[in-house]
């Protein structure tokens, strides 16, 4: 196998954009072209003003500034980029199906299939095709069958190279990856392809962090890694409900169990519920494949992680309603945070959406402040649920740019995202502006219990009575 000098990535999203930027930075000898069918998104990636990049990730704009126009390019010329590349990453979205068989659970592979057909149509020489999108087990064999039946004599090697980066820390996760997983056929040409892709990562990662497996193990490992992480969050959240009924404190419990080196301390922060584009989707996928292989016990076991997460979001909303004297109708409730976690502008599956929806059902008047999420995104998230008309959503929920203006005459503040800036606010001034009693519902355990109570707040922290 020749050394790889030209790669292309289809899909300039949260995964494709940062991953390719880091490859371009770490491999100056490789020309990286990121293509997307969305012209607007590509224009944003090419914007002179780096604050207008479509994705916010700490450290990303510095890397784009360094590499863009040198060995990193963003374009909508998909066919040209495919034709010129030796190695093609597929990094398009794979949403949960909203129609037909597997609706609400299975991943919708139509974009992946379109990409494969496009690669088959355009390619004139041998290529390595890498699945970067999270996919159900066995997708590689589907891609292979599409590519191998083109009849134009081109050979394709299909690899699975799942992404483990977390949003908000994507650049660091890529630069210092715990591991890179590369799955491929156990044939001589499969081995060559795995080695060619490994060589890219080995330009900045030590050898023992680049793992090679067969394709199915690689595909399944991605789903299982996310399922295990989400399971930890649901496990600790289930205990947070118990803590609220007793005098136990969830932070003390997390800390106590996390000190056991067999358990470990990560992913034990109780919260209003996990969000993000991956956890729920990947578990639903796992549940779907387990069920379709006739393993209902396995499917039910993992489904419980999602059920617990839905319960946590519902519980948080219900606590706000009961605490505010069983009615929130016409009451102003301020949301601090809308993103699914701090340091990202991504809102996919954010707990805030579902908490807002439950409160809007009770006719609450919600005011949202998030440092990175624009108003259009917030309204789009609510409209997508189809619970009420877009006009109704805009009438009941307002989005503001000033966190202190938001709290004027508010009945309650709910903390939905753990943005650092919320900790530094002048909570005394916030208290003065709010109606009394002034309630704060902390879904992220961000603020200090004693301090909030001393200031006069009725302060509720998830996981504490
Ligand atoms: C997505 C999946 O959600 C994730 O599971 C997977 O691991 C990687 O791909 P993400 O990058 O966050 O993650 O998705 P998104 O930000 O929606 O970006 C996908 C991009 O692909 C979009 O910009 C979309 O326009 C583009 N796309 C989609 C194409 O260029 N061609 C297509 O046919 C379909
Ligand atoms: C996750 C995986 O971590 C990553 O490896 C994979 O590639 C994509 O999915 P991401 O969704 O970006 O990454 O964020 P992550 O940090 O895992 O958080 C997911 C959700 O769980 C967030 O809503 C977060 O707030 C929540 N969470 C996380 C908790 O509620 N408690 C915790 O202790 C950790």
Coordinates of C-alpha atoms and ligand atoms in Angstrom, one line a residue:
X1 CA 0.0 0.0 0.0
X2 CA 1.3 3.4 -1.0
X3 CA 1.6 6.1 1.7
X4 CA -1.6 8.0 2.1
X5 CA -1.2 11.6 1.0
X6 CA -4.8 12.6 0.1
X7 CA -7.8 12.0 2.2
X8 CA -11.4 13.1 2.0
X9 CA -14.1 13.2 4.6
X10 CA -17.8 13.2 3.7
X11 CA -19.7 15.2 6.4
X12 CA -18.5 18.4 7.9
X13 CA -20.3 18.0 11.3
X14 CA -19.3 17.7 14.9
X15 CA -17.3 14.6 14.2
X16 CA -15.9 15.2 10.7
X17 CA -14.9 18.8 11.2
X18 CA -12.8 18.5 14.4
X19 CA -11.3 15.1 13.5
X20 CA -10.1 16.2 10.1
X21 CA -8.7 19.5 11.5
X22 CA -6.6 17.5 13.9
X23 CA -5.4 15.1 11.2
X24 CA -4.4 18.0 9.0
X25 CA -2.6 19.6 11.9
X26 CA -0.7 16.5 12.9
X27 CA 0.0 15.3 9.4
X28 CA 1.3 18.2 7.3
X29 CA 2.2 15.7 4.5
X30 CA -1.5 14.8 4.0
X31 CA -4.0 16.9 2.1
X32 CA -7.4 16.7 3.8
X33 CA -10.6 17.8 2.1
X34 CA -13.8 17.9 4.1
X35 CA -16.9 17.9 1.9
X36 CA -20.6 18.3 2.8
X37 CA -23.8 18.7 0.7
X38 CA -24.8 21.6 2.9
X39 CA -23.4 24.8 1.2
X40 CA -24.2 26.9 4.2
X41 CA -22.2 24.7 6.5
X42 CA -19.2 24.7 4.2
X43 CA -19.4 28.5 3.9
X44 CA -19.3 28.7 7.7
X45 CA -16.2 26.5 7.7
X46 CA -14.6 28.8 5.2
X47 CA -15.6 32.0 6.9
X48 CA -12.8 34.6 7.3
X49 CA -14.0 35.2 10.8
X50 CA -13.1 32.1 12.8
X51 CA -15.8 32.9 15.4
X52 CA -18.3 31.9 12.7
X53 CA -17.2 28.3 12.4
X54 CA -20.3 26.1 12.5
X55 CA -19.0 24.2 15.5
X56 CA -17.7 25.5 18.8
X57 CA -15.0 23.4 20.4
X58 CA -12.2 24.8 22.6
X59 CA -9.0 24.9 20.5
X60 CA -10.7 24.2 17.2
X61 CA -10.5 27.7 15.6
X62 CA -6.7 27.9 16.4
X63 CA -6.2 24.6 14.5
X64 CA -8.4 25.7 11.6
X65 CA -6.5 29.0 11.4
X66 CA -3.2 27.1 11.2
X67 CA -4.2 24.6 8.6
X68 CA -7.0 25.9 6.4
X69 CA -5.9 26.7 2.9
X70 CA -2.6 24.8 3.5
X71 CA -3.5 21.2 3.8
X72 CA -7.1 21.5 5.1
X73 CA -9.9 22.4 2.7
X74 CA -13.7 22.6 3.0
X75 CA -15.8 22.2 -0.1
X76 CA -19.1 21.1 -1.5
X77 CA -17.5 19.4 -4.5
X78 CA -18.1 15.9 -3.2
X79 CA -17.4 14.0 -6.4
X80 CA -14.1 15.7 -7.0
X81 CA -12.9 15.1 -3.5
X82 CA -13.8 11.4 -3.7
X83 CA -12.1 11.0 -7.0
X84 CA -8.8 12.5 -5.8
X85 CA -8.7 10.8 -2.4
X86 CA -6.9 7.5 -1.6
X87 CA -8.8 7.2 1.7
X88 CA -12.4 8.4 2.4
X89 CA -13.9 8.8 5.8
X90 CA -17.7 8.6 5.9
X91 CA -18.9 10.9 8.7
X92 CA -22.5 11.7 7.8
X93 CA -25.2 11.6 10.3
X94 CA -27.2 8.5 11.1
X95 CA -30.3 9.6 13.0
X96 CA -32.7 7.2 14.6
X97 CA -35.4 6.2 12.1
X98 CA -38.6 8.2 12.3
X99 CA -40.5 5.9 9.9
X100 CA -41.1 2.3 8.9
X101 CA -39.4 -0.8 10.3
X102 CA -37.3 -0.1 13.4
X103 CA -38.9 3.4 13.8
X104 CA -37.7 5.1 17.0
X105 CA -34.9 2.6 17.5
X106 CA -32.9 1.6 14.4
X107 CA -30.4 3.9 12.8
X108 CA -31.4 5.4 9.5
X109 CA -28.7 4.5 7.1
X110 CA -30.0 6.3 4.0
X111 CA -27.2 8.9 4.1
X112 CA -24.5 6.2 4.5
X113 CA -26.0 4.2 1.5
X114 CA -26.1 7.4 -0.6
X115 CA -22.4 8.0 0.2
X116 CA -21.5 4.5 -0.7
X117 CA -23.3 4.7 -4.0
X118 CA -21.7 8.0 -4.7
X119 CA -18.2 6.6 -4.0
X120 CA -19.0 3.6 -6.2
X121 CA -20.1 5.9 -9.1
X122 CA -17.2 8.3 -8.9
X123 CA -14.1 6.1 -8.1
X124 CA -11.6 5.3 -10.9
X125 CA -8.9 3.8 -8.7
X126 CA -8.7 1.6 -5.5
X127 CA -9.7 3.2 -2.3
X128 CA -10.0 2.7 1.4
X129 CA -13.4 3.6 2.8
X130 CA -13.6 4.3 6.5
X131 CA -16.8 4.3 8.5
X132 CA -16.5 7.1 11.0
X133 CA -20.2 7.5 11.7
X134 CA -21.5 5.3 14.5
X135 CA -23.4 2.5 12.8
X136 CA -25.2 -0.7 13.6
X137 CA -23.0 -3.8 13.6
X138 CA -22.7 -5.2 10.0
X139 CA -23.0 -1.9 8.2
X140 CA -19.5 -2.4 6.8
X141 CA -20.7 -5.5 5.0
X142 CA -23.6 -3.5 3.5
X143 CA -21.3 -0.8 2.3
X144 CA -19.0 -3.4 0.9
X145 CA -21.7 -5.1 -1.0
X146 CA -22.7 -1.8 -2.6
X147 CA -19.1 -0.9 -3.5
X148 CA -18.2 -4.4 -4.8
X149 CA -21.1 -4.5 -7.2
X150 CA -20.1 -1.5 -9.2
X151 CA -18.5 -3.5 -12.0
X152 CA -15.8 -0.9 -12.8
X153 CA -12.9 -3.1 -11.5
X154 CA -12.1 -0.8 -8.6
X155 CA -11.1 -2.5 -5.3
X156 CA -12.4 -1.1 -2.1
X157 CA -11.3 -1.9 1.5
X158 CA -13.8 -1.1 4.1
X159 CA -12.6 -0.2 7.6
X160 CA -14.5 0.7 10.8
X161 CA -12.8 3.5 12.8
X162 CA -15.3 4.7 15.4
X163 CA -15.0 8.1 16.9
X164 CA -14.6 8.3 20.7
X165 CA -14.3 12.1 21.1
X166 CA -16.6 13.8 23.5
X167 CA -18.0 17.2 22.5
X168 CA -16.5 20.2 24.4
X169 CA -13.2 18.3 24.7
X170 CA -13.0 17.0 21.1
X171 CA -9.6 18.5 20.3
X172 CA -7.9 17.2 23.4
X173 CA -9.6 13.8 23.0
X174 CA -8.3 13.6 19.5
X175 CA -4.8 14.8 20.3
X176 CA -4.5 12.5 23.4
X177 CA -6.8 9.7 22.5
X178 CA -7.0 6.8 25.0
X179 CA -7.2 4.6 22.0
X180 CA -7.9 4.5 18.3
X181 CA -9.9 1.5 17.1
X182 CA -9.5 0.2 13.6
X183 CA -11.5 -2.7 12.4
X184 CA -11.0 -4.4 9.0
X185 CA -11.0 -7.7 7.1
X186 CA -8.5 -10.3 8.2
X187 CA -7.1 -10.7 4.7
X188 CA -3.8 -9.5 3.4
X189 CA -5.4 -6.5 1.7
X190 CA -7.5 -5.8 4.8
X191 CA -4.4 -5.8 6.9
X192 CA -2.7 -3.4 4.5
X193 CA -5.6 -1.0 4.7
X194 CA -5.6 -1.2 8.5
X195 CA -1.9 -0.5 8.5
X196 CA -2.3 2.5 6.2
X197 CA -4.9 4.1 8.4
X198 CA -2.9 3.2 11.6
X199 CA 0.1 5.0 10.1
X200 CA -1.9 8.3 10.0
X201 CA -2.7 8.1 13.7
X202 CA 0.8 6.9 14.6
X203 CA 2.1 10.3 13.4
X204 CA 1.1 11.5 16.9
X205 CA -0.1 8.6 19.0
X206 CA 2.0 5.9 20.6
X207 CA 1.8 2.4 19.0
X208 CA 0.0 0.7 21.9
X209 CA -2.9 3.1 21.6
X210 CA -3.8 2.1 18.1
X211 CA -5.9 -1.1 18.3
X212 CA -6.7 -3.3 15.3
X213 CA -9.7 -5.7 15.4
X214 CA -12.1 -7.4 13.0
X215 CA -14.8 -5.1 11.6
X216 CA -17.7 -6.4 13.7
X217 CA -15.8 -6.1 17.0
X218 CA -14.9 -2.5 16.1
X219 CA -18.5 -1.6 15.2
X220 CA -19.9 -3.2 18.3
X221 CA -17.3 -1.8 20.6
X222 CA -18.4 1.7 19.8
X223 CA -22.0 1.0 20.7
X224 CA -20.9 -0.8 23.8
X225 CA -18.5 1.9 25.0
X226 CA -21.3 4.5 24.8
X227 CA -23.8 2.1 26.4
X228 CA -21.5 1.5 29.4
X229 CA -20.9 5.3 29.8
X230 CA -24.6 6.1 29.7
X231 CA -25.3 3.2 32.0
X232 CA -23.1 4.7 34.7
X233 CA -24.9 8.0 34.4
X234 CA -28.3 6.3 34.7
X235 CA -27.1 4.2 37.6
X236 CA -26.0 7.2 39.6
X237 CA -29.1 9.1 38.6
X238 CA -31.3 6.2 39.9
X239 CA -29.5 6.6 43.3
X240 CA -29.9 10.4 43.2
X241 CA -33.7 9.8 43.5
X242 CA -33.1 7.7 46.5
X243 CA -30.8 10.3 48.0
X244 CA -33.5 12.9 47.7
X245 CA -35.8 10.8 49.8
X246 CA -33.1 10.1 52.5
X247 CA -30.4 12.1 54.1
X248 CA -27.7 10.6 51.8
X249 CA -25.9 13.0 49.5
X250 CA -25.3 11.8 45.9
X251 CA -21.9 13.5 45.7
X252 CA -20.7 11.8 48.8
X253 CA -22.0 8.4 47.5
X254 CA -20.3 9.0 44.1
X255 CA -17.0 9.9 45.7
X256 CA -17.1 7.0 48.1
X257 CA -17.8 4.4 45.4
X258 CA -15.5 6.1 42.9
X259 CA -12.5 5.6 45.2
X260 CA -12.8 1.9 44.6
X261 CA -10.3 1.5 41.8
X262 CA -12.5 -1.2 40.2
X263 CA -15.3 1.3 39.8
X264 CA -13.4 4.5 39.1
X265 CA -14.5 8.0 39.6
X266 CA -15.5 9.1 36.0
X267 CA -19.1 9.5 34.7
X268 CA -20.6 9.4 38.2
X269 CA -21.9 12.9 38.2
X270 CA -25.6 12.9 38.9
X271 CA -27.5 15.3 36.5
X272 CA -30.9 16.1 35.1
X273 CA -30.2 13.4 32.5
X274 CA -27.7 12.6 29.8
X275 CA -28.2 14.1 26.3
X276 CA -26.1 14.4 23.1
X277 CA -26.4 12.8 19.7
X278 CA -24.8 9.5 20.7
X279 CA -25.8 7.9 24.0
X280 CA -29.5 7.4 23.4
X281 CA -29.1 6.6 19.7
X282 CA -26.4 4.1 20.3
X283 CA -28.3 2.3 23.1
X284 CA -31.5 2.2 21.0
X285 CA -29.4 0.6 18.2
X286 CA -28.0 -1.9 20.6
X287 CA -31.5 -2.7 21.8
X288 CA -32.7 -3.0 18.3
X289 CA -30.0 -5.4 17.2
X290 CA -30.3 -7.5 20.3
X291 CA -34.0 -7.8 19.7
X292 CA -33.6 -8.6 16.1
X293 CA -31.2 -11.4 16.9
X294 CA -33.8 -12.9 19.3
X295 CA -32.2 -11.7 22.6
X296 CA -35.1 -10.0 24.3
X297 CA -33.4 -10.2 27.8
X298 CA -30.3 -8.4 26.5
X299 CA -32.5 -5.8 24.8
X300 CA -34.6 -5.1 27.9
X301 CA -31.5 -4.8 30.0
X302 CA -30.0 -2.0 28.0
X303 CA -33.4 -0.3 27.3
X304 CA -33.6 0.3 31.1
X305 CA -30.8 2.8 30.8
X306 CA -32.9 5.0 28.6
X307 CA -36.0 4.5 30.7
X308 CA -34.1 5.7 33.8
X309 CA -32.8 8.7 31.8
X310 CA -36.4 9.7 30.8
X311 CA -37.5 9.3 34.4
X312 CA -34.7 11.7 35.6
X313 CA -35.8 14.4 33.2
X314 CA -39.5 14.0 34.1
X315 CA -38.7 13.9 37.8
X316 CA -36.8 17.2 37.6
X317 CA -39.7 18.9 35.8
X318 CA -42.3 17.5 38.2
X319 CA -40.2 18.7 41.2
X320 CA -40.3 22.2 39.8
X321 CA -44.1 22.0 39.4
X322 CA -44.9 20.6 42.9
X323 CA -42.4 22.9 44.6
X324 CA -44.0 26.0 43.0
X325 CA -47.2 25.1 44.8
X326 CA -48.4 22.7 42.1
X327 CA -48.8 25.2 39.4
X328 CA -46.4 27.0 37.1
X329 CA -49.1 28.5 34.9
X330 CA -48.1 32.0 34.0
X331 CA -45.0 31.8 36.2
X332 CA -41.6 32.9 34.8
X333 CA -39.0 30.2 35.0
X334 CA -35.5 31.0 33.8
X335 CA -33.4 28.3 32.2
X336 CA -29.7 28.7 32.6
X337 CA -28.3 26.5 29.8
X338 CA -29.8 24.7 26.9
X339 CA -26.8 22.8 25.5
X340 CA -26.6 19.1 26.4
X341 CA -23.3 19.8 28.3
X342 CA -21.0 22.7 28.8
X343 CA -18.5 24.0 26.2
X344 CA -20.6 23.0 23.2
X345 CA -23.3 24.7 21.1
X346 CA -24.8 21.3 20.4
X347 CA -28.3 20.7 21.8
X348 CA -29.2 17.3 20.4
X349 CA -31.2 15.3 22.9
X350 CA -30.5 17.9 25.6
X351 CA -32.4 17.3 28.8
X352 CA -33.4 21.0 28.7
X353 CA -35.6 20.4 25.7
X354 CA -37.7 17.8 27.5
X355 CA -37.9 19.7 30.8
X356 CA -39.0 22.8 28.9
X357 CA -41.6 20.8 27.0
X358 CA -43.1 19.4 30.3
X359 CA -43.2 22.9 31.9
X360 CA -44.7 24.5 28.7
X361 CA -47.5 21.8 28.9
X362 CA -48.3 23.4 32.3
X363 CA -48.4 26.9 30.7
X364 CA -45.1 28.1 32.3
X365 CA -43.4 31.1 30.8
X366 CA -39.8 30.1 30.2
X367 CA -36.9 32.5 29.5
X368 CA -33.7 30.8 28.3
X369 CA -30.2 32.0 28.5
X370 CA -27.3 29.9 27.1
X371 CA -23.9 31.4 26.3
X372 CA -23.5 29.5 23.0
X373 CA -26.9 28.3 21.7
X374 CA -28.7 30.7 19.3
X375 CA -32.5 31.3 19.6
X376 CA -33.3 29.6 16.2
X377 CA -31.8 26.4 17.5
X378 CA -33.8 26.4 20.7
X379 CA -37.1 27.0 18.8
X380 CA -36.2 24.4 16.3
X381 CA -35.6 21.8 19.1
X382 CA -39.1 22.6 20.5
X383 CA -40.9 22.7 17.2
X384 CA -39.3 19.3 16.3
X385 CA -41.2 17.7 19.2
X386 CA -44.5 18.8 17.6
X387 CA -46.1 19.1 21.0
X388 CA -47.6 22.5 20.2
X389 CA -47.6 25.0 17.4
X390 CA -44.5 27.0 16.6
X391 CA -46.4 30.2 17.5
X392 CA -47.3 28.8 20.9
X393 CA -43.7 27.9 21.5
X394 CA -42.6 31.4 20.7
X395 CA -45.3 32.9 22.8
X396 CA -44.5 30.9 25.9
X397 CA -40.7 30.7 25.6
X398 CA -38.3 33.6 25.1
X399 CA -34.6 33.5 24.5
X400 CA -32.4 36.3 26.0
X401 CA -28.7 37.3 25.6
X402 CA -28.3 38.8 29.1
X403 CA -28.4 36.4 32.0
X404 CA -29.2 39.0 34.6
X405 CA -32.0 40.6 32.6
X406 CA -33.6 37.2 32.4
X407 CA -34.2 36.9 36.1
X408 CA -36.2 40.1 36.6
X409 CA -39.4 39.1 38.4
X410 CA -38.7 35.4 37.9
X411 CA -40.3 32.8 40.2
X412 CA -37.5 30.3 39.7
X413 CA -34.2 29.6 38.0
X414 CA -33.4 26.1 36.7
X415 CA -29.8 25.2 35.9
X416 CA -29.8 22.8 33.0
X417 CA -26.2 23.0 31.7
X418 CA -23.0 23.1 33.8
X419 CA -21.5 26.2 32.1
X420 CA -18.7 27.5 34.3
X421 CA -19.9 31.1 34.1
X422 CA -23.0 30.3 36.1
X423 CA -20.8 29.7 39.1
X424 CA -19.3 33.1 38.9
X425 CA -22.6 35.1 38.7
X426 CA -23.5 37.6 41.4
X427 CA -26.2 35.4 42.9
X428 CA -27.0 38.1 45.5
X429 CA -28.0 40.4 42.7
X430 CA -30.0 37.6 41.0
X431 CA -31.8 37.0 44.3
X432 CA -32.7 40.7 44.6
X433 CA -34.3 40.8 41.2
X434 CA -36.4 37.7 41.6
X435 CA -39.9 37.3 43.1
X436 CA -39.9 35.9 46.7
X437 CA -39.7 33.1 47.6
X438 CA -36.9 32.8 45.0
X439 CA -36.4 29.2 43.9
X440 CA -33.4 27.6 42.3
X441 CA -33.5 24.1 40.8
X442 CA -30.0 22.9 40.2
X443 CA -30.0 20.0 37.7
X444 CA -26.2 20.0 37.5
X445 CA -25.2 20.3 41.1
X446 CA -23.2 23.3 40.1
X447 CA -23.8 25.8 42.9
X448 CA -22.9 25.8 46.6
X449 CA -25.7 24.7 48.9
X450 CA -24.8 26.7 51.9
X451 CA -24.1 29.9 50.0
X452 CA -27.4 29.7 48.1
X453 CA -29.3 29.2 51.3
X454 CA -27.5 32.0 53.1
X455 CA -28.4 34.3 50.3
X456 CA -32.1 33.5 50.9
X457 CA -32.8 31.1 48.0
X458 CA -35.1 28.1 48.3
X459 CA -32.4 25.9 46.7
X460 CA -33.0 22.4 45.3
X461 CA -30.1 20.3 44.1
X462 CA -30.5 17.1 42.3
X463 CA -29.5 14.1 44.5
X464 CA -29.9 15.9 47.8
X465 CA -32.9 16.1 50.1
Ligands
LIG1 C1 -22.7 12.1 13.0 C2 -23.5 11.1 13.8 O1 -24.4 11.7 14.6 C3 -22.5 10.3 14.7 O2 -23.2 9.2 15.2 C4 -21.5 9.7 13.9 O3 -20.5 9.1 14.7 C5 -20.8 10.8 13.0 O4 -21.7 11.5 12.3 P1 -22.0 14.5 13.6 O5 -20.8 14.9 12.9 O6 -22.2 15.1 15.0 O7 -22.2 13.0 13.9 O8 -23.3 14.9 12.7 P2 -23.7 16.2 12.0 O9 -23.1 17.4 12.8 O10 -25.1 16.2 11.7 O11 -22.8 16.2 10.6 C6 -23.1 15.4 9.6 C7 -22.9 16.2 8.3 O12 -23.0 15.3 7.1 C8 -23.9 17.3 8.0 O13 -23.2 18.5 7.9 C9 -24.6 16.9 6.7 O14 -24.9 18.0 5.9 C10 -23.6 16.0 6.1 N1 -24.1 15.1 5.1 C11 -25.2 14.3 5.4 C12 -23.6 15.0 3.8 O15 -22.6 15.7 3.5 N2 -24.0 14.1 2.9 C13 -25.1 13.3 3.2 O16 -25.5 12.5 2.3 C14 -25.7 13.4 4.4
LIG2 C1 -20.1 10.7 24.2 C2 -18.9 9.8 24.5 O1 -18.3 10.2 25.7 C3 -17.9 9.8 23.4 O2 -16.8 8.9 23.6 C4 -18.6 9.4 22.1 O3 -17.7 9.5 21.0 C5 -19.8 10.3 21.8 O4 -20.7 10.3 23.0 P1 -20.6 13.3 24.3 O5 -22.0 12.9 24.0 O6 -20.0 14.3 23.4 O7 -19.6 12.0 24.1 O8 -20.5 13.8 25.8 P2 -20.3 13.1 27.2 O9 -19.2 13.9 27.9 O10 -20.1 11.6 27.1 O11 -21.6 13.4 27.9 C6 -22.9 12.8 27.5 C7 -24.0 13.3 28.4 O12 -23.9 12.7 29.7 C8 -24.0 14.8 28.6 O13 -25.4 15.3 28.6 C9 -23.4 14.9 30.0 O14 -23.9 16.1 30.7 C10 -24.0 13.7 30.7 N1 -23.1 13.2 31.8 C11 -21.9 12.8 31.6 C12 -23.7 13.2 33.1 O15 -24.8 13.6 33.3 N2 -22.9 12.8 34.2 C13 -21.6 12.4 34.0 O16 -21.0 12.0 35.0 C14 -21.1 12.4 32.7

